[in-house]
PDB file of N, CA and C in Angstrom:
ATOM      1  N   MET A  41      -6.346   8.256   0.189  1.00  0.00           N
ATOM      2  CA  MET A  41      -6.052   7.540  -1.042  1.00  0.00           C
ATOM      3  C   MET A  41      -6.171   6.028  -0.771  1.00  0.00           C
ATOM      4  N   PRO A  42      -6.914   5.326  -1.596  1.00  0.00           N
ATOM      5  CA  PRO A  42      -7.049   3.877  -1.394  1.00  0.00           C
ATOM      6  C   PRO A  42      -5.692   3.183  -1.501  1.00  0.00           C
ATOM      7  N   LYS A  43      -5.565   2.081  -0.812  1.00  0.00           N
ATOM      8  CA  LYS A  43      -4.303   1.342  -0.793  1.00  0.00           C
ATOM      9  C   LYS A  43      -3.834   0.997  -2.213  1.00  0.00           C
ATOM     10  N   ASP A  44      -4.761   0.541  -3.062  1.00  0.00           N
ATOM     11  CA  ASP A  44      -4.387   0.169  -4.431  1.00  0.00           C
ATOM     12  C   ASP A  44      -3.735   1.323  -5.180  1.00  0.00           C
ATOM     13  N   ASP A  45      -4.301   2.507  -5.029  1.00  0.00           N
ATOM     14  CA  ASP A  45      -3.751   3.676  -5.719  1.00  0.00           C
ATOM     15  C   ASP A  45      -2.336   3.976  -5.245  1.00  0.00           C
ATOM     16  N   ARG A  46      -2.118   3.840  -3.934  1.00  0.00           N
ATOM     17  CA  ARG A  46      -0.790   4.123  -3.398  1.00  0.00           C
ATOM     18  C   ARG A  46       0.223   3.107  -3.940  1.00  0.00           C
ATOM     19  N   VAL A  47      -0.171   1.849  -3.965  1.00  0.00           N
ATOM     20  CA  VAL A  47       0.716   0.806  -4.505  1.00  0.00           C
ATOM     21  C   VAL A  47       1.019   1.095  -5.972  1.00  0.00           C
ATOM     22  N   CYS A  48      -0.004   1.444  -6.734  1.00  0.00           N
ATOM     23  CA  CYS A  48       0.194   1.754  -8.154  1.00  0.00           C
ATOM     24  C   CYS A  48       1.138   2.939  -8.323  1.00  0.00           C
ATOM     25  N   THR A  49       0.968   3.953  -7.510  1.00  0.00           N
ATOM     26  CA  THR A  49       1.844   5.119  -7.608  1.00  0.00           C
ATOM     27  C   THR A  49       3.292   4.715  -7.369  1.00  0.00           C
ATOM     28  N   GLU A  50       3.510   3.842  -6.396  1.00  0.00           N
ATOM     29  CA  GLU A  50       4.877   3.367  -6.135  1.00  0.00           C
ATOM     30  C   GLU A  50       5.419   2.588  -7.325  1.00  0.00           C
ATOM     31  N   VAL A  51       4.582   1.728  -7.903  1.00  0.00           N
ATOM     32  CA  VAL A  51       4.985   0.943  -9.074  1.00  0.00           C
ATOM     33  C   VAL A  51       5.380   1.880 -10.216  1.00  0.00           C
ATOM     34  N   LEU A  52       4.522   2.844 -10.501  1.00  0.00           N
ATOM     35  CA  LEU A  52       4.757   3.749 -11.627  1.00  0.00           C
ATOM     36  C   LEU A  52       5.979   4.632 -11.373  1.00  0.00           C
ATOM     37  N   ASN A  53       6.142   5.089 -10.141  1.00  0.00           N
ATOM     38  CA  ASN A  53       7.314   5.904  -9.820  1.00  0.00           C
ATOM     39  C   ASN A  53       8.603   5.112 -10.008  1.00  0.00           C
ATOM     40  N   GLU A  54       8.562   3.835  -9.663  1.00  0.00           N
ATOM     41  CA  GLU A  54       9.737   2.982  -9.838  1.00  0.00           C
ATOM     42  C   GLU A  54      10.065   2.822 -11.324  1.00  0.00           C
ATOM     43  N   ILE A  55       9.039   2.578 -12.138  1.00  0.00           N
ATOM     44  CA  ILE A  55       9.262   2.463 -13.590  1.00  0.00           C
ATOM     45  C   ILE A  55       9.845   3.770 -14.120  1.00  0.00           C
ATOM     46  N   ILE A  56       9.215   4.885 -13.760  1.00  0.00           N
ATOM     47  CA  ILE A  56       9.642   6.193 -14.261  1.00  0.00           C
ATOM     48  C   ILE A  56      11.071   6.501 -13.825  1.00  0.00           C
ATOM     49  N   SER A  57      11.381   6.259 -12.549  1.00  0.00           N
ATOM     50  CA  SER A  57      12.725   6.618 -12.094  1.00  0.00           C
ATOM     51  C   SER A  57      13.781   5.760 -12.768  1.00  0.00           C
ATOM     52  N   ARG A  58      13.524   4.466 -12.913  1.00  0.00           N
ATOM     53  CA  ARG A  58      14.496   3.599 -13.573  1.00  0.00           C
ATOM     54  C   ARG A  58      14.643   3.962 -15.049  1.00  0.00           C
ATOM     55  N   TYR A  59      13.517   4.149 -15.720  1.00  0.00           N
ATOM     56  CA  TYR A  59      13.580   4.392 -17.160  1.00  0.00           C
ATOM     57  C   TYR A  59      14.117   5.783 -17.477  1.00  0.00           C
ATOM     58  N   SER A  60      13.735   6.770 -16.683  1.00  0.00           N
ATOM     59  CA  SER A  60      14.213   8.136 -16.910  1.00  0.00           C
ATOM     60  C   SER A  60      15.726   8.196 -16.806  1.00  0.00           C
ATOM     61  N   ARG A  61      16.254   7.460 -15.849  1.00  0.00           N
ATOM     62  CA  ARG A  61      17.705   7.456 -15.667  1.00  0.00           C
ATOM     63  C   ARG A  61      18.396   6.863 -16.891  1.00  0.00           C
ATOM     64  N   ILE A  62      17.834   5.789 -17.425  1.00  0.00           N
ATOM     65  CA  ILE A  62      18.409   5.158 -18.621  1.00  0.00           C
ATOM     66  C   ILE A  62      18.326   6.120 -19.808  1.00  0.00           C
ATOM     67  N   ALA A  63      17.186   6.770 -19.973  1.00  0.00           N
ATOM     68  CA  ALA A  63      17.019   7.724 -21.069  1.00  0.00           C
ATOM     69  C   ALA A  63      18.039   8.855 -20.948  1.00  0.00           C
ATOM     70  N   PHE A  64      18.274   9.309 -19.720  1.00  0.00           N
ATOM     71  CA  PHE A  64      19.250  10.362 -19.470  1.00  0.00           C
ATOM     72  C   PHE A  64      20.652   9.875 -19.838  1.00  0.00           C
ATOM     73  N   GLU A  65      20.972   8.655 -19.420  1.00  0.00           N
ATOM     74  CA  GLU A  65      22.282   8.082 -19.735  1.00  0.00           C
ATOM     75  C   GLU A  65      22.481   7.997 -21.251  1.00  0.00           C
ATOM     76  N   LYS A  66      21.444   7.564 -21.958  1.00  0.00           N
ATOM     77  CA  LYS A  66      21.554   7.402 -23.404  1.00  0.00           C
ATOM     78  C   LYS A  66      21.678   8.745 -24.111  1.00  0.00           C
ATOM     79  N   GLY A  67      21.269   9.819 -23.434  1.00  0.00           N
ATOM     80  CA  GLY A  67      21.347  11.153 -24.013  1.00  0.00           C
ATOM     81  C   GLY A  67      22.770  11.655 -24.164  1.00  0.00           C
ATOM     82  N   GLY A  68      23.731  10.936 -23.575  1.00  0.00           N
ATOM     83  CA  GLY A  68      25.137  11.288 -23.755  1.00  0.00           C
ATOM     84  C   GLY A  68      25.594  12.486 -22.944  1.00  0.00           C
ATOM     85  N   GLU A  69      24.854  12.815 -21.899  1.00  0.00           N
ATOM     86  CA  GLU A  69      25.273  13.923 -21.038  1.00  0.00           C
ATOM     87  C   GLU A  69      26.598  13.550 -20.371  1.00  0.00           C
ATOM     88  N   GLU A  70      27.474  14.550 -20.224  1.00  0.00           N
ATOM     89  CA  GLU A  70      28.721  14.266 -19.529  1.00  0.00           C
ATOM     90  C   GLU A  70      28.455  14.276 -18.032  1.00  0.00           C
ATOM     91  N   LYS A  71      29.015  13.275 -17.347  1.00  0.00           N
ATOM     92  CA  LYS A  71      28.815  13.185 -15.910  1.00  0.00           C
ATOM     93  C   LYS A  71      30.136  12.820 -15.257  1.00  0.00           C
ATOM     94  N   GLU A  72      30.239  13.134 -13.965  1.00  0.00           N
ATOM     95  CA  GLU A  72      31.423  12.721 -13.229  1.00  0.00           C
ATOM     96  C   GLU A  72      31.362  11.216 -13.013  1.00  0.00           C
ATOM     97  N   GLU A  73      32.521  10.578 -13.003  1.00  0.00           N
ATOM     98  CA  GLU A  73      32.587   9.125 -12.823  1.00  0.00           C
ATOM     99  C   GLU A  73      31.906   8.677 -11.535  1.00  0.00           C
ATOM    100  N   ALA A  74      32.087   9.436 -10.462  1.00  0.00           N
ATOM    101  CA  ALA A  74      31.517   9.046  -9.165  1.00  0.00           C
ATOM    102  C   ALA A  74      29.998   8.959  -9.255  1.00  0.00           C
ATOM    103  N   THR A  75      29.386   9.930  -9.902  1.00  0.00           N
ATOM    104  CA  THR A  75      27.931   9.939 -10.063  1.00  0.00           C
ATOM    105  C   THR A  75      27.482   8.735 -10.870  1.00  0.00           C
ATOM    106  N   LEU A  76      28.189   8.449 -11.931  1.00  0.00           N
ATOM    107  CA  LEU A  76      27.840   7.342 -12.813  1.00  0.00           C
ATOM    108  C   LEU A  76      27.851   6.021 -12.055  1.00  0.00           C
ATOM    109  N   GLY A  77      28.845   5.833 -11.175  1.00  0.00           N
ATOM    110  CA  GLY A  77      28.920   4.608 -10.383  1.00  0.00           C
ATOM    111  C   GLY A  77      27.668   4.396  -9.549  1.00  0.00           C
ATOM    112  N   VAL A  78      27.187   5.460  -8.927  1.00  0.00           N
ATOM    113  CA  VAL A  78      25.984   5.371  -8.101  1.00  0.00           C
ATOM    114  C   VAL A  78      24.774   5.042  -8.965  1.00  0.00           C
ATOM    115  N   VAL A  79      24.678   5.694 -10.094  1.00  0.00           N
ATOM    116  CA  VAL A  79      23.570   5.458 -11.016  1.00  0.00           C
ATOM    117  C   VAL A  79      23.532   3.991 -11.440  1.00  0.00           C
ATOM    118  N   GLU A  80      24.679   3.457 -11.825  1.00  0.00           N
ATOM    119  CA  GLU A  80      24.718   2.074 -12.293  1.00  0.00           C
ATOM    120  C   GLU A  80      24.327   1.103 -11.191  1.00  0.00           C
ATOM    121  N   GLN A  81      24.747   1.388  -9.966  1.00  0.00           N
ATOM    122  CA  GLN A  81      24.384   0.505  -8.858  1.00  0.00           C
ATOM    123  C   GLN A  81      22.877   0.504  -8.629  1.00  0.00           C
ATOM    124  N   LYS A  82      22.267   1.686  -8.682  1.00  0.00           N
ATOM    125  CA  LYS A  82      20.848   1.760  -8.363  1.00  0.00           C
ATOM    126  C   LYS A  82      19.968   1.285  -9.519  1.00  0.00           C
ATOM    127  N   ASN A  83      20.306   1.667 -10.735  1.00  0.00           N
ATOM    128  CA  ASN A  83      19.387   1.461 -11.846  1.00  0.00           C
ATOM    129  C   ASN A  83      19.835   0.458 -12.896  1.00  0.00           C
ATOM    130  N   GLY A  84      21.108   0.172 -12.952  1.00  0.00           N
ATOM    131  CA  GLY A  84      21.572  -0.810 -13.921  1.00  0.00           C
ATOM    132  C   GLY A  84      21.526  -0.308 -15.344  1.00  0.00           C
ATOM    133  N   THR A  85      21.667  -1.244 -16.251  1.00  0.00           N
ATOM    134  CA  THR A  85      21.705  -0.927 -17.672  1.00  0.00           C
ATOM    135  C   THR A  85      20.301  -1.010 -18.266  1.00  0.00           C
ATOM    136  N   GLU A  86      20.197  -0.659 -19.522  1.00  0.00           N
ATOM    137  CA  GLU A  86      18.920  -0.766 -20.219  1.00  0.00           C
ATOM    138  C   GLU A  86      18.450  -2.220 -20.264  1.00  0.00           C
ATOM    139  N   GLU A  87      19.388  -3.135 -20.506  1.00  0.00           N
ATOM    140  CA  GLU A  87      19.022  -4.555 -20.546  1.00  0.00           C
ATOM    141  C   GLU A  87      18.481  -5.013 -19.195  1.00  0.00           C
ATOM    142  N   GLU A  88      19.119  -4.546 -18.127  1.00  0.00           N
ATOM    143  CA  GLU A  88      18.662  -4.911 -16.783  1.00  0.00           C
ATOM    144  C   GLU A  88      17.286  -4.324 -16.498  1.00  0.00           C
ATOM    145  N   PHE A  89      17.061  -3.109 -16.987  1.00  0.00           N
ATOM    146  CA  PHE A  89      15.732  -2.518 -16.818  1.00  0.00           C
ATOM    147  C   PHE A  89      14.671  -3.405 -17.466  1.00  0.00           C
ATOM    148  N   TRP A  90      14.895  -3.809 -18.702  1.00  0.00           N
ATOM    149  CA  TRP A  90      13.888  -4.605 -19.409  1.00  0.00           C
ATOM    150  C   TRP A  90      13.728  -5.985 -18.784  1.00  0.00           C
ATOM    151  N   ALA A  91      14.823  -6.559 -18.299  1.00  0.00           N
ATOM    152  CA  ALA A  91      14.720  -7.859 -17.614  1.00  0.00           C
ATOM    153  C   ALA A  91      13.839  -7.711 -16.373  1.00  0.00           C
ATOM    154  N   TRP A  92      14.073  -6.645 -15.618  1.00  0.00           N
ATOM    155  CA  TRP A  92      13.270  -6.368 -14.423  1.00  0.00           C
ATOM    156  C   TRP A  92      11.815  -6.115 -14.806  1.00  0.00           C
ATOM    157  N   PHE A  93      11.612  -5.237 -15.776  1.00  0.00           N
ATOM    158  CA  PHE A  93      10.262  -4.822 -16.155  1.00  0.00           C
ATOM    159  C   PHE A  93       9.441  -5.997 -16.687  1.00  0.00           C
ATOM    160  N   CYS A  94      10.025  -6.772 -17.589  1.00  0.00           N
ATOM    161  CA  CYS A  94       9.289  -7.891 -18.191  1.00  0.00           C
ATOM    162  C   CYS A  94       8.936  -8.937 -17.139  1.00  0.00           C
ATOM    163  N   LYS A  95       9.847  -9.154 -16.192  1.00  0.00           N
ATOM    164  CA  LYS A  95       9.565 -10.102 -15.108  1.00  0.00           C
ATOM    165  C   LYS A  95       8.400  -9.574 -14.256  1.00  0.00           C
ATOM    166  N   GLU A  96       8.427  -8.290 -13.942  1.00  0.00           N
ATOM    167  CA  GLU A  96       7.370  -7.699 -13.109  1.00  0.00           C
ATOM    168  C   GLU A  96       6.011  -7.720 -13.823  1.00  0.00           C
ATOM    169  N   MET A  97       6.039  -7.611 -15.148  1.00  0.00           N
ATOM    170  CA  MET A  97       4.777  -7.579 -15.904  1.00  0.00           C
ATOM    171  C   MET A  97       4.026  -8.911 -15.817  1.00  0.00           C
ATOM    172  N   LYS A  98       4.695  -9.964 -15.371  1.00  0.00           N
ATOM    173  CA  LYS A  98       4.003 -11.237 -15.182  1.00  0.00           C
ATOM    174  C   LYS A  98       3.144 -11.217 -13.917  1.00  0.00           C
ATOM    175  N   ASN A  99       3.364 -10.217 -13.066  1.00  0.00           N
ATOM    176  CA  ASN A  99       2.580 -10.038 -11.847  1.00  0.00           C
ATOM    177  C   ASN A  99       1.334  -9.225 -12.213  1.00  0.00           C
ATOM    178  N   LYS A 100       0.163  -9.791 -11.979  1.00  0.00           N
ATOM    179  CA  LYS A 100      -1.086  -9.157 -12.431  1.00  0.00           C
ATOM    180  C   LYS A 100      -1.281  -7.757 -11.865  1.00  0.00           C
ATOM    181  N   SER A 101      -0.994  -7.564 -10.585  1.00  0.00           N
ATOM    182  CA  SER A 101      -1.235  -6.237 -10.008  1.00  0.00           C
ATOM    183  C   SER A 101      -0.285  -5.195 -10.604  1.00  0.00           C
ATOM    184  N   PHE A 102       0.959  -5.588 -10.853  1.00  0.00           N
ATOM    185  CA  PHE A 102       1.918  -4.684 -11.499  1.00  0.00           C
ATOM    186  C   PHE A 102       1.431  -4.331 -12.899  1.00  0.00           C
ATOM    187  N   ARG A 103       1.015  -5.363 -13.657  1.00  0.00           N
ATOM    188  CA  ARG A 103       0.547  -5.157 -15.031  1.00  0.00           C
ATOM    189  C   ARG A 103      -0.691  -4.258 -15.048  1.00  0.00           C
ATOM    190  N   ASP A 104      -1.628  -4.493 -14.133  1.00  0.00           N
ATOM    191  CA  ASP A 104      -2.837  -3.656 -14.058  1.00  0.00           C
ATOM    192  C   ASP A 104      -2.470  -2.206 -13.798  1.00  0.00           C
ATOM    193  N   CYS A 105      -1.536  -1.997 -12.880  1.00  0.00           N
ATOM    194  CA  CYS A 105      -1.096  -0.624 -12.578  1.00  0.00           C
ATOM    195  C   CYS A 105      -0.528   0.035 -13.830  1.00  0.00           C
ATOM    196  N   PHE A 106       0.327  -0.699 -14.523  1.00  0.00           N
ATOM    197  CA  PHE A 106       0.965  -0.142 -15.714  1.00  0.00           C
ATOM    198  C   PHE A 106      -0.066   0.145 -16.800  1.00  0.00           C
ATOM    199  N   GLU A 107      -0.995  -0.775 -16.995  1.00  0.00           N
ATOM    200  CA  GLU A 107      -1.961  -0.625 -18.077  1.00  0.00           C
ATOM    201  C   GLU A 107      -2.964   0.495 -17.833  1.00  0.00           C
ATOM    202  N   LYS A 108      -3.228   0.825 -16.576  1.00  0.00           N
ATOM    203  CA  LYS A 108      -4.160   1.935 -16.320  1.00  0.00           C
ATOM    204  C   LYS A 108      -3.422   3.232 -15.970  1.00  0.00           C
ATOM    205  N   SER A 109      -2.169   3.316 -16.365  1.00  0.00           N
ATOM    206  CA  SER A 109      -1.311   4.403 -15.907  1.00  0.00           C
ATOM    207  C   SER A 109      -1.299   5.653 -16.788  1.00  0.00           C
ATOM    208  N   GLU A 110      -2.120   5.699 -17.811  1.00  0.00           N
ATOM    209  CA  GLU A 110      -2.089   6.839 -18.744  1.00  0.00           C
ATOM    210  C   GLU A 110      -2.038   8.188 -18.024  1.00  0.00           C
ATOM    211  N   ARG A 111      -2.883   8.371 -17.042  1.00  0.00           N
ATOM    212  CA  ARG A 111      -3.000   9.679 -16.395  1.00  0.00           C
ATOM    213  C   ARG A 111      -1.867   9.989 -15.430  1.00  0.00           C
ATOM    214  N   GLU A 112      -1.060   8.985 -15.111  1.00  0.00           N
ATOM    215  CA  GLU A 112      -0.008   9.173 -14.115  1.00  0.00           C
ATOM    216  C   GLU A 112       1.332   9.581 -14.733  1.00  0.00           C
ATOM    217  N   ASP A 113       1.423   9.591 -16.035  1.00  0.00           N
ATOM    218  CA  ASP A 113       2.722   9.740 -16.690  1.00  0.00           C
ATOM    219  C   ASP A 113       3.139  11.201 -16.804  1.00  0.00           C
ATOM    220  N   PHE A 114       3.947  11.659 -15.851  1.00  0.00           N
ATOM    221  CA  PHE A 114       4.347  13.061 -15.814  1.00  0.00           C
ATOM    222  C   PHE A 114       5.499  13.379 -16.760  1.00  0.00           C
ATOM    223  N   TYR A 115       6.332  12.382 -17.056  1.00  0.00           N
ATOM    224  CA  TYR A 115       7.574  12.671 -17.784  1.00  0.00           C
ATOM    225  C   TYR A 115       7.636  12.063 -19.172  1.00  0.00           C
ATOM    226  N   GLY A 116       6.604  11.343 -19.579  1.00  0.00           N
ATOM    227  CA  GLY A 116       6.640  10.688 -20.875  1.00  0.00           C
ATOM    228  C   GLY A 116       7.369   9.349 -20.845  1.00  0.00           C
ATOM    229  N   SER A 117       7.914   8.990 -19.686  1.00  0.00           N
ATOM    230  CA  SER A 117       8.663   7.726 -19.594  1.00  0.00           C
ATOM    231  C   SER A 117       7.763   6.530 -19.816  1.00  0.00           C
ATOM    232  N   LEU A 118       6.561   6.574 -19.258  1.00  0.00           N
ATOM    233  CA  LEU A 118       5.678   5.412 -19.384  1.00  0.00           C
ATOM    234  C   LEU A 118       5.257   5.197 -20.827  1.00  0.00           C
ATOM    235  N   SER A 119       5.013   6.278 -21.553  1.00  0.00           N
ATOM    236  CA  SER A 119       4.632   6.100 -22.954  1.00  0.00           C
ATOM    237  C   SER A 119       5.810   5.545 -23.751  1.00  0.00           C
ATOM    238  N   ALA A 120       7.021   5.928 -23.386  1.00  0.00           N
ATOM    239  CA  ALA A 120       8.205   5.379 -24.055  1.00  0.00           C
ATOM    240  C   ALA A 120       8.322   3.885 -23.758  1.00  0.00           C
ATOM    241  N   VAL A 121       8.081   3.512 -22.513  1.00  0.00           N
ATOM    242  CA  VAL A 121       8.125   2.093 -22.148  1.00  0.00           C
ATOM    243  C   VAL A 121       7.017   1.342 -22.874  1.00  0.00           C
ATOM    244  N   ARG A 122       5.835   1.959 -22.925  1.00  0.00           N
ATOM    245  CA  ARG A 122       4.675   1.330 -23.572  1.00  0.00           C
ATOM    246  C   ARG A 122       4.974   1.038 -25.040  1.00  0.00           C
ATOM    247  N   LYS A 123       5.664   1.956 -25.716  1.00  0.00           N
ATOM    248  CA  LYS A 123       5.974   1.770 -27.141  1.00  0.00           C
ATOM    249  C   LYS A 123       6.882   0.567 -27.367  1.00  0.00           C
ATOM    250  N   GLU A 124       7.805   0.336 -26.439  1.00  0.00           N
ATOM    251  CA  GLU A 124       8.782  -0.741 -26.627  1.00  0.00           C
ATOM    252  C   GLU A 124       8.358  -2.041 -25.975  1.00  0.00           C
ATOM    253  N   TYR A 125       7.359  -1.985 -25.128  1.00  0.00           N
ATOM    254  CA  TYR A 125       6.985  -3.130 -24.300  1.00  0.00           C
ATOM    255  C   TYR A 125       6.752  -4.411 -25.107  1.00  0.00           C
ATOM    256  N   ASP A 126       5.952  -4.347 -26.155  1.00  0.00           N
ATOM    257  CA  ASP A 126       5.621  -5.556 -26.913  1.00  0.00           C
ATOM    258  C   ASP A 126       6.856  -6.235 -27.492  1.00  0.00           C
ATOM    259  N   SER A 127       7.750  -5.445 -28.061  1.00  0.00           N
ATOM    260  CA  SER A 127       8.925  -6.059 -28.677  1.00  0.00           C
ATOM    261  C   SER A 127       9.936  -6.523 -27.626  1.00  0.00           C
ATOM    262  N   ARG A 128       9.999  -5.847 -26.499  1.00  0.00           N
ATOM    263  CA  ARG A 128      10.991  -6.187 -25.474  1.00  0.00           C
ATOM    264  C   ARG A 128      10.574  -7.370 -24.609  1.00  0.00           C
ATOM    265  N   CYS A 129       9.266  -7.536 -24.400  1.00  0.00           N
ATOM    266  CA  CYS A 129       8.801  -8.525 -23.430  1.00  0.00           C
ATOM    267  C   CYS A 129       8.126  -9.735 -24.074  1.00  0.00           C
ATOM    268  N   LYS A 130       8.531 -10.074 -25.287  1.00  0.00           N
ATOM    269  CA  LYS A 130       7.985 -11.292 -25.894  1.00  0.00           C
ATOM    270  C   LYS A 130       8.467 -12.501 -25.120  1.00  0.00           C
ATOM    271  N   ASP A 131       7.582 -13.445 -24.898  1.00  0.00           N
ATOM    272  CA  ASP A 131       7.991 -14.668 -24.186  1.00  0.00           C
ATOM    273  C   ASP A 131       8.648 -15.644 -25.141  1.00  0.00           C
TER     274      ASP A 131
END
């Protein structure tokens, strides 16, 4: 696998893991407090996700990975991010 593809896969996996966790949290599933603490430490809130994501999108290689990511989206998370991206990341 070319280096670029591997980097892109890491980028996309990071977006998916962060966003999927937020989507799960918003789903209102009941969880133990201990689990929730770990989740918040690793992934933060929805606002923190968008702050992170919008900042990363200013990096050309990150943006290129995201924009060519149609085929990599296993969970639908990227399409959900794509739908909100324009309104969330206005400068």
